[in-house]
Structures are given as C-alpha cells and as structure tokens.
Amino acid sequence: MRLRLVRHATLALEYAGHRLIVDPMLDDAGARPAIPNSHNPRNNPLVPLPMEREQAVEGVEAVLVTHTHSDHWDRTAAQVLPNDIPLLGQPEDENKFRAQGFTRVQPVTRHVLGNEIEIVRTGGQHGRGEIARAMAPVSGFVLRATGEPTLYIAGDTLGCSEVEHALSTYQPSVIVVNAGAAQFLAGGPITMTSDDVITVCRAAPKAHVIAVHMEAINHCLLTRSDLAFQLEAARVAEQVTIPEDGEWVDAKR
Ligand SMILES: [Zn+2]
C-alpha cells in the first residue's frame, strides 16, 4: 500500500491493487465560510488543492467517507465523483448520499470491496460530552487484505475507548490520525491533539502513524511544526510521518 495526502483528511489510497479516495474535500480554497464560533475566522479551505482536481480523482474505484462534515465531504466532491462509483460510509449517512444522486452507496459495518479488501467500521468521539453528542456520529475504517499491512484510518476522533479498542482488536501496522486539535471558541478539542497522537504511538509502538488534518481548516489550531516538536519531545517522532499536501507516503513495514 501507499497513500498520498491530498489535503486535510483527503487521501488517495492505493491498497491491494485498488485505488481509493478517502474523505474527498475538493472545494477551491476559500469556497466556504469559516467554521461558526471558531478562532481565526477565515474562509475554508485555507489552502488550495496541491494538484488539479481531475488528478485527485483520476482512476478512483471507490470512495470512503468517515462522516459528512464539510471538511470530509463537500459539494465539489459530490459533483465531480461519478454517481455510480461505489461510495462507502457510515450507515447514518446513507440517505444523504442517495439524495445527492449516488446509486451505489454501501453503508459499512463490515464490507468486502472488490472481493479482497475487508473494510470494518470503527467508532470515535468527535469531542467530549455535549459537543461530542452534537458532532456524532463519526466513523473510522480498518482495511485488511492478504499481503497488505492492516490500515486503520481513525477519522475525526480524540483518543478514546473506541480508538483503544480498534488498536487492540486489529493491531494495525499503519494508522492515519486526524490531528489539528480542531476546536470551537468554547469547549475543548474535537480532533486529536499532540498528546492524543503520542498516546496512539505509545499504544501501538510498532505501527507507522501518519498524521493529517492540519493547516487546511480554520478551526484546526495545531500545526504540523507544533506537532513535530511535541512528538520529538516525547521521543515518538521516528514512528510518525507528517506529510505535506500532495506528498506520497509509503507504508513502513
Ligand atoms: Zn474534520
């Protein structure tokens, strides 16, 4: 397997000979207003796509969407992806995808794609307490196939029992975490902080952790360099890749 960070949480993924896209956010820079009630109010996305939009979706055989907040599934993605592409997401989003005209929507609890990739839905907590309830539901996915490292895409979640459960149950070799420590004016972070990423590293010391979901949406306050500094201080930096937009990452096995 290998994957390319397109931007934010959008990943181009090559896995078991198939090409997938995860959480496509394909709007032009500044196409949407700032997240309401947030710091640093600037239009989103903050940065452009690092490639032509056509290139981001070229050859894609299926789409995985962890949840439908606009930084994971936007209007442009719904427009440019073909209506008959297999679209896998959490069961709660099925009707939304169908209303947008997608005909091959696959609500995932456990699913086999192309006869060979097993995809399992995992849970998460997109904040704590009341905020988490308002932001729910969210999902992550575990991908497994013969001859490929087990990949865990955690989605928008803090460190929580669902993440611990996924790590211990599936023992992933590669873990994508959504960092950025996104937050509103009130309440704590709703995506992983540097401490959360460090906790994942320590819970899965042999795994290759790939940290994304930074510097593209205005309420994500943790930058790549802040995270790198904290990972270095915690002595876990070696197992983590923090890709730039457009950068390919090969799984370390
Ligand atoms: Zn997000």
Coordinates of N, CA and C and ligand atoms in Angstrom, one line a residue:
M1 N 0.8 -1.2 0.0 CA 0.0 0.0 0.0 C 0.9 1.2 0.0
R2 N 0.3 2.3 -0.5 CA 0.9 3.6 -0.3 C -0.3 4.6 -0.3
L3 N 0.0 5.8 0.3 CA -1.1 6.8 0.2 C -0.5 8.1 0.0
R4 N -1.4 9.0 -0.5 CA -0.9 10.4 -0.7 C -1.9 11.3 0.0
L5 N -1.3 12.2 0.8 CA -2.2 13.2 1.4 C -2.5 14.2 0.3
V6 N -3.8 14.3 0.0 CA -4.2 15.3 -0.9 C -4.2 16.7 -0.2
R7 N -5.1 16.7 0.8 CA -5.2 17.9 1.6 C -6.1 17.6 2.8
H8 N -5.7 18.1 4.0 CA -6.6 17.9 5.2 C -6.8 16.4 5.5
A9 N -8.0 15.9 5.3 CA -8.2 14.4 5.6 C -8.4 13.7 4.3
T10 N -8.2 14.3 3.2 CA -8.4 13.7 1.9 C -7.2 12.9 1.5
L11 N -7.4 11.6 1.3 CA -6.3 10.7 1.0 C -6.5 10.0 -0.3
A12 N -5.5 9.9 -1.1 CA -5.5 9.0 -2.3 C -4.8 7.7 -1.8
L13 N -5.5 6.6 -1.9 CA -5.0 5.4 -1.3 C -4.9 4.3 -2.3
E14 N -3.7 3.7 -2.4 CA -3.5 2.5 -3.2 C -3.4 1.3 -2.3
Y15 N -4.3 0.4 -2.4 CA -4.3 -0.7 -1.5 C -4.8 -2.0 -2.2
A16 N -4.0 -3.0 -2.1 CA -4.3 -4.3 -2.7 C -4.6 -4.1 -4.2
G17 N -3.9 -3.3 -4.8 CA -4.0 -3.1 -6.3 C -5.2 -2.2 -6.7
H18 N -5.9 -1.6 -5.7 CA -7.0 -0.8 -6.0 C -6.7 0.7 -5.6
R19 N -7.4 1.6 -6.3 CA -7.2 3.0 -6.0 C -8.5 3.6 -5.3
L20 N -8.4 4.1 -4.2 CA -9.5 4.6 -3.4 C -9.2 6.1 -3.0
I21 N -10.3 6.8 -2.8 CA -10.1 8.1 -2.2 C -10.9 8.2 -0.9
V22 N -10.3 8.8 0.1 CA -10.9 8.8 1.4 C -11.2 10.3 1.7
D23 N -12.4 10.5 2.2 CA -12.9 11.9 2.7 C -12.5 13.0 1.7
P24 N -13.1 12.9 0.5 CA -12.8 13.9 -0.5 C -13.4 15.3 -0.2
M25 N -12.5 16.2 0.0 CA -12.9 17.6 0.1 C -12.2 18.3 -1.0
L26 N -12.9 18.7 -2.0 CA -12.3 19.1 -3.3 C -12.6 20.6 -3.6
D27 N -13.3 21.3 -2.7 CA -13.6 22.7 -3.0 C -12.3 23.5 -3.2
D28 N -12.4 24.6 -4.0 CA -11.3 25.5 -4.1 C -11.0 26.2 -2.8
A29 N -9.8 26.7 -2.6 CA -9.5 27.5 -1.4 C -10.5 28.6 -1.2
G30 N -11.0 28.8 0.0 CA -11.8 29.9 0.3 C -13.3 29.8 -0.2
A31 N -13.7 28.6 -0.6 CA -15.0 28.4 -1.2 C -16.1 28.5 -0.1
R32 N -15.8 28.2 1.1 CA -16.8 28.1 2.2 C -16.4 29.1 3.3
P33 N -17.5 29.5 4.1 CA -17.1 30.4 5.2 C -16.4 29.7 6.3
A34 N -15.8 30.5 7.2 CA -15.2 29.9 8.4 C -16.1 29.0 9.1
I35 N -15.6 28.1 9.9 CA -16.5 27.3 10.8 C -17.1 28.3 11.8
P36 N -18.4 28.2 12.1 CA -19.0 29.1 13.0 C -18.4 29.0 14.4
N37 N -18.4 30.1 15.2 CA -17.9 30.1 16.5 C -16.5 29.5 16.7
S38 N -15.6 29.9 15.8 CA -14.3 29.4 15.9 C -13.2 30.5 15.9
H39 N -12.0 30.2 16.3 CA -10.9 31.1 16.3 C -10.5 31.3 14.9
N40 N -9.7 32.4 14.6 CA -9.0 32.5 13.4 C -10.0 32.4 12.2
P41 N -11.1 33.3 12.2 CA -12.2 33.1 11.2 C -11.7 33.5 9.8
R42 N -11.4 32.5 9.0 CA -11.0 32.8 7.6 C -11.8 31.7 6.8
N43 N -12.0 32.1 5.5 CA -12.8 31.1 4.6 C -12.0 29.8 4.5
N44 N -12.8 28.8 4.3 CA -12.2 27.4 4.1 C -12.4 26.9 2.7
P45 N -11.6 26.0 2.3 CA -10.3 25.6 2.8 C -9.3 26.7 2.8
L46 N -8.4 26.6 3.7 CA -7.4 27.7 3.8 C -6.3 27.6 2.7
V47 N -6.2 26.4 2.1 CA -5.1 26.2 1.1 C -5.7 25.5 -0.1
P48 N -5.1 25.7 -1.3 CA -5.7 25.1 -2.5 C -5.3 23.6 -2.5
L49 N -5.9 22.9 -3.4 CA -5.5 21.5 -3.7 C -4.1 21.6 -4.3
P50 N -3.3 20.6 -3.9 CA -1.9 20.6 -4.4 C -1.8 20.1 -5.8
M51 N -2.9 19.7 -6.4 CA -2.8 19.2 -7.8 C -4.2 19.6 -8.5
E52 N -4.2 19.3 -9.8 CA -5.5 19.6 -10.5 C -6.6 18.7 -9.8
R53 N -7.8 19.1 -9.8 CA -8.9 18.3 -9.2 C -9.1 17.0 -9.9
E54 N -9.0 17.1 -11.2 CA -9.1 15.8 -12.0 C -8.1 14.8 -11.6
Q55 N -6.9 15.3 -11.3 CA -5.8 14.3 -11.0 C -6.1 13.7 -9.6
A56 N -6.8 14.4 -8.7 CA -7.1 13.9 -7.4 C -8.1 12.7 -7.5
V57 N -8.9 12.7 -8.5 CA -10.0 11.7 -8.6 C -9.7 10.7 -9.7
E58 N -8.6 10.9 -10.4 CA -8.3 10.0 -11.6 C -8.2 8.6 -11.2
G59 N -8.9 7.7 -11.9 CA -8.7 6.3 -11.7 C -9.3 5.7 -10.4
V60 N -10.0 6.6 -9.6 CA -10.5 6.1 -8.3 C -11.7 5.1 -8.5
E61 N -11.6 4.0 -7.8 CA -12.6 2.9 -8.0 C -13.6 2.9 -6.9
A62 N -13.3 3.6 -5.8 CA -14.3 3.6 -4.7 C -14.0 4.8 -3.8
V63 N -15.0 5.2 -3.0 CA -14.8 6.4 -2.1 C -15.2 5.9 -0.7
L64 N -14.4 6.3 0.3 CA -14.6 6.0 1.7 C -14.9 7.4 2.4
V65 N -16.0 7.5 3.0 CA -16.3 8.8 3.7 C -16.5 8.5 5.2
T66 N -15.7 9.0 6.1 CA -15.8 8.7 7.5 C -17.0 9.4 8.2
H67 N -17.4 10.6 7.7 CA -18.6 11.3 8.1 C -18.8 12.4 7.1
T68 N -19.9 13.1 7.2 CA -20.2 14.1 6.1 C -20.0 15.5 6.5
H69 N -19.3 15.8 7.6 CA -19.0 17.2 7.8 C -18.2 17.8 6.6
S70 N -18.4 19.1 6.3 CA -17.9 19.6 5.0 C -16.4 19.5 4.8
D71 N -15.6 19.3 5.8 CA -14.2 19.2 5.6 C -13.8 17.7 5.2
H72 N -14.9 16.8 5.1 CA -14.6 15.4 4.7 C -15.4 15.0 3.5
W73 N -16.4 15.8 3.2 CA -17.3 15.5 2.0 C -17.9 16.8 1.7
D74 N -17.5 17.4 0.5 CA -18.1 18.7 0.2 C -18.8 18.7 -1.1
R75 N -19.4 19.8 -1.4 CA -20.3 19.9 -2.6 C -19.5 19.6 -3.9
T76 N -18.3 20.0 -4.0 CA -17.5 19.8 -5.2 C -17.2 18.3 -5.3
A77 N -16.9 17.6 -4.2 CA -16.7 16.1 -4.3 C -18.0 15.5 -4.8
A78 N -19.1 15.9 -4.3 CA -20.4 15.2 -4.7 C -20.7 15.5 -6.2
Q79 N -20.1 16.6 -6.7 CA -20.4 17.0 -8.1 C -19.4 16.2 -9.0
V80 N -18.1 16.1 -8.6 CA -17.2 15.6 -9.6 C -17.0 14.1 -9.6
L81 N -17.4 13.5 -8.5 CA -17.3 12.0 -8.5 C -18.5 11.4 -9.2
P82 N -18.3 10.3 -10.0 CA -19.4 9.8 -10.8 C -20.4 9.2 -9.9
N83 N -21.7 9.4 -10.3 CA -22.8 8.9 -9.4 C -22.8 7.4 -9.2
D84 N -22.2 6.7 -10.1 CA -22.3 5.2 -9.9 C -21.0 4.6 -9.3
I85 N -20.2 5.5 -8.7 CA -19.0 5.0 -8.0 C -19.4 4.4 -6.7
P86 N -18.8 3.2 -6.3 CA -19.1 2.7 -5.0 C -18.7 3.7 -3.9
L87 N -19.6 4.0 -3.1 CA -19.5 5.0 -2.0 C -19.7 4.4 -0.7
L88 N -18.7 4.2 0.1 CA -18.8 3.6 1.4 C -18.8 4.6 2.5
G89 N -19.7 4.5 3.4 CA -19.7 5.4 4.5 C -20.5 4.8 5.7
Q90 N -20.7 5.6 6.7 CA -21.4 5.1 7.9 C -22.9 5.0 7.6
P91 N -23.6 4.1 8.1 CA -25.0 3.9 7.8 C -25.8 5.1 8.0
E92 N -25.5 6.0 8.9 CA -26.3 7.2 9.2 C -26.2 8.2 8.0
D93 N -25.2 8.0 7.1 CA -25.1 9.0 6.0 C -25.7 8.4 4.7
E94 N -26.2 7.2 4.7 CA -26.6 6.6 3.5 C -27.7 7.5 2.8
N95 N -28.7 7.9 3.5 CA -29.7 8.7 2.8 C -29.2 10.0 2.2
K96 N -28.3 10.6 2.9 CA -27.7 11.8 2.4 C -27.0 11.6 1.0
F97 N -26.2 10.5 0.9 CA -25.6 10.2 -0.3 C -26.6 9.8 -1.4
R98 N -27.6 9.1 -1.1 CA -28.6 8.8 -2.1 C -29.3 10.0 -2.6
A99 N -29.6 10.9 -1.6 CA -30.3 12.2 -2.0 C -29.4 13.0 -3.0
Q100 N -28.1 12.8 -2.9 CA -27.2 13.5 -3.8 C -27.0 12.8 -5.1
G101 N -27.7 11.7 -5.3 CA -27.7 11.0 -6.6 C -26.8 9.8 -6.7
F102 N -26.1 9.4 -5.6 CA -25.2 8.3 -5.7 C -26.0 7.0 -5.6
T103 N -25.7 6.1 -6.5 CA -26.6 4.9 -6.7 C -26.0 3.7 -6.1
R104 N -24.7 3.7 -5.8 CA -24.0 2.5 -5.2 C -23.4 2.9 -3.9
V105 N -24.4 3.2 -3.0 CA -24.0 3.5 -1.6 C -23.9 2.3 -0.8
Q106 N -22.8 2.1 0.0 CA -22.7 0.9 0.8 C -22.5 1.3 2.2
P107 N -23.5 1.2 3.0 CA -23.3 1.5 4.5 C -22.4 0.5 5.1
V108 N -21.4 0.9 5.7 CA -20.4 0.0 6.2 C -20.5 -0.3 7.7
T109 N -20.7 -1.6 8.0 CA -20.3 -2.0 9.3 C -19.1 -3.0 9.1
R110 N -19.3 -3.9 8.2 CA -18.2 -4.7 7.7 C -18.5 -5.0 6.2
H111 N -17.6 -4.8 5.4 CA -17.8 -4.9 3.9 C -16.6 -5.4 3.2
V112 N -16.8 -6.2 2.1 CA -15.7 -6.6 1.3 C -15.8 -5.9 0.0
L113 N -14.7 -5.2 -0.3 CA -14.6 -4.5 -1.6 C -13.8 -5.2 -2.6
G114 N -14.3 -5.3 -3.8 CA -13.6 -6.0 -4.9 C -13.1 -7.4 -4.6
N115 N -13.9 -8.1 -3.7 CA -13.5 -9.5 -3.4 C -12.3 -9.6 -2.5
E116 N -11.6 -8.6 -2.2 CA -10.4 -8.8 -1.5 C -10.1 -7.8 -0.3
I117 N -10.6 -6.7 -0.3 CA -10.3 -5.7 0.8 C -11.5 -5.8 1.8
E118 N -11.1 -6.2 3.0 CA -12.1 -6.2 4.0 C -12.1 -4.8 4.7
I119 N -13.3 -4.2 4.8 CA -13.3 -2.9 5.5 C -14.3 -3.0 6.7
V120 N -13.8 -2.6 7.8 CA -14.6 -2.6 9.0 C -14.8 -1.2 9.6
R121 N -16.0 -0.9 9.9 CA -16.2 0.4 10.6 C -15.7 0.4 12.0
T122 N -15.1 1.5 12.4 CA -14.7 1.7 13.8 C -15.4 3.0 14.3
G123 N -15.5 3.1 15.6 CA -16.2 4.3 16.2 C -15.2 5.4 16.6
G124 N -15.7 6.4 17.2 CA -14.8 7.5 17.7 C -15.6 8.5 18.4
Q125 N -14.9 9.5 19.0 CA -15.6 10.6 19.8 C -15.0 11.9 19.3
H126 N -15.9 12.6 18.5 CA -15.5 13.9 17.9 C -15.7 15.0 18.9
G127 N -15.0 14.9 20.0 CA -15.1 15.9 21.1 C -15.5 15.2 22.4
R128 N -15.8 16.0 23.4 CA -16.1 15.4 24.7 C -17.5 15.9 25.0
G129 N -18.3 15.0 25.7 CA -19.6 15.4 26.3 C -20.6 15.9 25.3
E130 N -21.1 17.1 25.6 CA -22.2 17.7 24.8 C -21.7 17.9 23.3
I131 N -20.5 18.4 23.2 CA -20.0 18.7 21.8 C -19.9 17.3 21.0
A132 N -19.5 16.3 21.7 CA -19.3 15.0 21.0 C -20.7 14.5 20.6
R133 N -21.7 14.7 21.4 CA -23.1 14.3 21.0 C -23.6 15.1 19.8
A134 N -23.2 16.4 19.8 CA -23.7 17.2 18.6 C -22.9 16.9 17.4
M135 N -21.7 16.4 17.5 CA -20.9 16.1 16.3 C -21.1 14.7 15.8
A136 N -21.7 13.8 16.6 CA -21.8 12.4 16.2 C -22.9 12.3 15.1
P137 N -22.9 11.1 14.4 CA -21.9 10.0 14.6 C -20.7 10.3 13.7
V138 N -19.6 9.7 14.0 CA -18.4 9.7 13.2 C -17.8 8.2 13.2
S139 N -17.0 8.0 12.1 CA -16.5 6.7 12.0 C -15.0 6.7 11.6
G140 N -14.4 5.5 11.8 CA -13.1 5.3 11.2 C -13.2 4.0 10.4
F141 N -12.2 3.6 9.7 CA -12.2 2.3 9.0 C -10.9 1.6 9.2
V142 N -11.1 0.2 9.3 CA -9.9 -0.6 9.2 C -9.9 -1.4 7.9
L143 N -8.8 -1.4 7.2 CA -8.7 -2.1 5.9 C -7.8 -3.2 6.0
R144 N -8.2 -4.4 5.5 CA -7.3 -5.6 5.6 C -7.4 -6.3 4.2
A145 N -6.2 -6.8 3.8 CA -6.2 -7.6 2.6 C -5.0 -8.5 2.7
T146 N -5.0 -9.7 2.0 CA -3.9 -10.6 2.0 C -2.7 -9.8 1.5
G147 N -1.6 -9.9 2.2 CA -0.3 -9.3 1.7 C -0.2 -7.9 1.9
E148 N -1.2 -7.2 2.5 CA -1.1 -5.8 2.8 C -1.0 -5.6 4.3
P149 N -0.4 -4.5 4.7 CA -0.4 -4.1 6.1 C -1.9 -3.7 6.5
T150 N -2.3 -4.0 7.7 CA -3.6 -3.6 8.2 C -3.5 -2.1 8.4
L151 N -4.5 -1.4 7.8 CA -4.5 0.1 7.8 C -5.7 0.5 8.7
Y152 N -5.5 1.4 9.6 CA -6.6 1.9 10.4 C -6.6 3.4 10.1
I153 N -7.7 3.9 9.6 CA -8.0 5.3 9.3 C -8.9 5.7 10.5
A154 N -8.4 6.4 11.4 CA -9.2 6.7 12.7 C -10.3 7.6 12.5
G155 N -10.2 8.6 11.5 CA -11.3 9.5 11.3 C -11.2 10.7 12.4
D156 N -12.3 11.4 12.4 CA -12.3 12.6 13.4 C -12.7 12.1 14.8
T157 N -11.7 11.8 15.5 CA -11.9 11.4 16.9 C -10.7 11.8 17.8
L158 N -11.0 12.0 19.0 CA -10.0 12.2 20.0 C -9.5 10.8 20.4
G159 N -8.5 10.7 21.2 CA -8.1 9.5 21.9 C -9.3 9.1 22.8
C160 N -9.7 7.8 22.7 CA -10.9 7.4 23.4 C -11.0 5.9 23.4
S161 N -12.0 5.3 24.1 CA -12.0 3.9 24.2 C -12.2 3.2 22.9
E162 N -12.9 3.9 21.9 CA -13.1 3.3 20.6 C -11.8 3.2 19.9
V163 N -10.9 4.2 20.0 CA -9.6 4.1 19.4 C -8.8 3.0 20.0
E164 N -8.8 2.9 21.4 CA -8.1 1.9 22.1 C -8.5 0.5 21.6
H165 N -9.9 0.4 21.5 CA -10.4 -0.9 21.0 C -10.0 -1.3 19.6
A166 N -10.0 -0.3 18.7 CA -9.5 -0.6 17.4 C -8.0 -1.0 17.3
L167 N -7.2 -0.3 18.1 CA -5.8 -0.6 18.2 C -5.6 -2.1 18.7
S168 N -6.3 -2.4 19.8 CA -6.0 -3.7 20.3 C -6.7 -4.8 19.5
T169 N -7.8 -4.6 18.9 CA -8.5 -5.6 18.2 C -7.8 -5.9 16.8
Y170 N -7.4 -4.9 16.1 CA -7.0 -5.1 14.8 C -5.5 -5.0 14.6
Q171 N -4.8 -4.5 15.7 CA -3.3 -4.4 15.6 C -2.8 -3.9 14.3
P172 N -3.2 -2.7 14.0 CA -2.9 -2.1 12.6 C -1.4 -1.8 12.5
S173 N -0.8 -2.0 11.3 CA 0.6 -1.6 11.1 C 0.7 -0.2 10.7
V174 N -0.4 0.3 10.1 CA -0.3 1.7 9.6 C -1.6 2.4 10.2
I175 N -1.4 3.6 10.8 CA -2.5 4.3 11.4 C -2.5 5.7 10.9
V176 N -3.7 6.1 10.3 CA -3.8 7.5 9.9 C -4.6 8.2 11.0
V177 N -4.1 9.3 11.6 CA -4.8 10.0 12.6 C -5.1 11.4 12.2
N178 N -6.3 11.9 12.5 CA -6.7 13.3 12.2 C -6.3 14.1 13.4
A179 N -5.3 14.9 13.2 CA -4.8 15.8 14.3 C -5.4 17.2 14.1
G180 N -4.7 18.2 14.4 CA -5.2 19.5 14.2 C -5.8 20.2 15.4
A181 N -6.1 19.3 16.4 CA -6.8 19.8 17.6 C -7.8 20.8 17.3
A182 N -8.7 20.5 16.4 CA -9.8 21.4 16.0 C -10.6 21.8 17.2
Q183 N -11.0 23.0 17.3 CA -11.9 23.4 18.4 C -12.7 24.7 18.1
F184 N -13.8 24.8 18.8 CA -14.7 26.0 18.8 C -14.2 27.0 19.8
L185 N -14.8 28.1 19.9 CA -14.4 29.1 20.9 C -14.6 28.6 22.3
A186 N -15.7 27.8 22.5 CA -15.9 27.2 23.8 C -15.7 25.7 23.7
G187 N -15.3 25.1 24.8 CA -15.1 23.6 24.8 C -13.7 23.2 24.3
G188 N -13.4 22.0 24.5 CA -12.0 21.5 24.2 C -11.9 21.1 22.8
P189 N -10.8 20.4 22.5 CA -10.5 19.9 21.1 C -11.5 18.9 20.7
I190 N -11.7 18.8 19.4 CA -12.6 17.8 18.8 C -11.9 16.8 17.9
T191 N -10.7 17.1 17.6 CA -9.8 16.1 16.9 C -8.5 16.1 17.6
M192 N -7.7 15.1 17.2 CA -6.5 14.8 18.1 C -5.5 15.9 18.3
T193 N -5.1 16.0 19.6 CA -4.1 17.0 20.0 C -2.7 16.2 19.9
S194 N -1.7 16.9 20.1 CA -0.4 16.2 20.1 C -0.4 15.1 21.2
D195 N -1.0 15.4 22.3 CA -1.0 14.3 23.4 C -1.7 13.1 22.9
D196 N -2.8 13.3 22.2 CA -3.6 12.1 21.6 C -2.7 11.3 20.7
V197 N -2.0 12.0 19.8 CA -1.2 11.3 18.8 C -0.1 10.5 19.6
I198 N 0.5 11.2 20.6 CA 1.6 10.5 21.4 C 1.0 9.2 22.0
T199 N -0.2 9.4 22.6 CA -0.9 8.2 23.2 C -1.1 7.1 22.2
V200 N -1.5 7.4 21.0 CA -1.6 6.4 19.9 C -0.3 5.7 19.6
C201 N 0.8 6.5 19.5 CA 2.1 6.0 19.3 C 2.5 5.0 20.4
R202 N 2.3 5.4 21.6 CA 2.7 4.5 22.7 C 1.9 3.3 22.8
A203 N 0.6 3.4 22.4 CA -0.3 2.2 22.4 C 0.0 1.2 21.3
A204 N 0.6 1.7 20.2 CA 0.9 0.9 19.1 C 2.4 1.2 18.6
P205 N 3.3 0.8 19.5 CA 4.7 1.3 19.2 C 5.4 0.8 17.9
K206 N 4.8 -0.3 17.4 CA 5.4 -0.8 16.2 C 4.7 -0.3 14.9
A207 N 3.7 0.5 15.1 CA 2.9 1.0 14.0 C 3.5 2.2 13.4
H208 N 3.3 2.4 12.1 CA 3.7 3.6 11.4 C 2.4 4.6 11.4
V209 N 2.6 5.7 12.1 CA 1.5 6.6 12.3 C 1.7 7.8 11.3
I210 N 0.6 8.1 10.6 CA 0.6 9.2 9.6 C -0.4 10.2 10.1
A211 N 0.1 11.4 10.4 CA -0.8 12.5 11.0 C -1.2 13.5 9.9
V212 N -2.5 13.7 9.8 CA -3.0 14.6 8.8 C -4.1 15.5 9.5
H213 N -4.9 16.2 8.7 CA -5.9 17.1 9.2 C -5.4 18.3 9.9
M214 N -4.4 19.0 9.2 CA -3.8 20.2 9.8 C -3.6 21.3 8.7
E215 N -3.7 22.5 9.2 CA -3.4 23.7 8.4 C -4.3 23.9 7.1
A216 N -5.5 23.3 7.1 CA -6.4 23.5 5.9 C -7.7 24.0 6.3
I217 N -8.1 23.9 7.6 CA -9.4 24.4 8.0 C -9.2 25.3 9.2
N218 N -10.0 26.4 9.3 CA -9.6 27.5 10.2 C -9.6 27.1 11.6
H219 N -10.5 26.1 12.0 CA -10.5 25.8 13.5 C -9.5 24.8 13.9
C220 N -8.7 24.3 13.0 CA -7.6 23.4 13.4 C -6.4 24.2 13.8
L221 N -6.1 24.2 15.1 CA -5.1 25.1 15.7 C -3.8 24.5 15.8
L222 N -3.7 23.2 15.8 CA -2.4 22.5 15.9 C -1.7 22.4 14.5
T223 N -0.5 23.0 14.4 CA 0.2 23.0 13.1 C 1.1 21.8 13.0
R224 N 1.6 21.5 11.8 CA 2.5 20.4 11.6 C 3.8 20.6 12.4
S225 N 4.3 21.8 12.5 CA 5.5 22.0 13.2 C 5.3 21.9 14.7
D226 N 4.2 22.4 15.2 CA 3.9 22.2 16.7 C 3.9 20.7 17.0
L227 N 3.2 20.0 16.1 CA 3.0 18.5 16.4 C 4.4 17.8 16.3
A228 N 5.2 18.2 15.3 CA 6.5 17.6 15.1 C 7.4 17.8 16.4
F229 N 7.3 19.0 16.9 CA 8.1 19.4 18.1 C 7.7 18.6 19.3
Q230 N 6.3 18.4 19.5 CA 5.9 17.6 20.6 C 6.2 16.1 20.5
L231 N 6.1 15.6 19.3 CA 6.5 14.2 19.0 C 7.9 14.0 19.3
E232 N 8.8 14.9 18.9 CA 10.2 14.8 19.2 C 10.4 14.8 20.7
A233 N 9.8 15.7 21.4 CA 10.0 15.8 22.8 C 9.6 14.5 23.5
A234 N 8.5 13.9 23.0 CA 8.0 12.6 23.6 C 8.8 11.4 23.1
R235 N 9.7 11.6 22.2 CA 10.6 10.6 21.6 C 9.8 9.5 20.9
V236 N 8.8 10.0 20.2 CA 8.0 9.1 19.3 C 8.0 9.5 17.8
A237 N 8.8 10.6 17.6 CA 8.8 11.1 16.2 C 9.2 10.1 15.1
E238 N 10.0 9.2 15.5 CA 10.5 8.2 14.5 C 9.4 7.4 13.8
Q239 N 8.4 7.1 14.6 CA 7.3 6.3 14.0 C 6.2 7.1 13.3
V240 N 6.4 8.4 13.2 CA 5.3 9.2 12.7 C 5.8 10.0 11.4
T241 N 4.9 10.0 10.4 CA 5.1 10.8 9.2 C 4.0 11.9 9.3
I242 N 4.5 13.1 9.0 CA 3.5 14.3 8.9 C 3.7 14.8 7.5
P243 N 2.9 14.3 6.6 CA 3.1 14.6 5.1 C 2.6 16.0 4.8
E244 N 3.2 16.6 3.8 CA 2.8 17.9 3.3 C 1.6 17.5 2.3
D245 N 0.8 18.6 1.9 CA -0.2 18.3 1.0 C 0.4 17.9 -0.4
G246 N -0.1 16.8 -0.9 CA 0.4 16.3 -2.2 C 1.5 15.2 -2.0
E247 N 1.9 15.0 -0.8 CA 3.1 14.1 -0.6 C 2.6 12.6 -0.5
W248 N 3.3 11.8 -1.2 CA 3.1 10.3 -1.1 C 3.8 9.8 0.1
V249 N 3.2 8.8 0.8 CA 3.8 8.1 1.9 C 3.8 6.6 1.7
D250 N 4.9 6.0 1.7 CA 5.0 4.6 1.6 C 4.9 4.0 3.0
A251 N 4.1 2.9 3.2 CA 4.0 2.3 4.5 C 5.3 1.7 4.9
K252 N 5.8 2.0 6.1 CA 7.0 1.3 6.6 C 6.4 0.0 7.2
R253 N 7.1 -1.1 6.8 CA 6.5 -2.4 7.3 C 7.4 -2.9 8.4
Ligands
ZN1 ZN -12.5 17.0 10.3

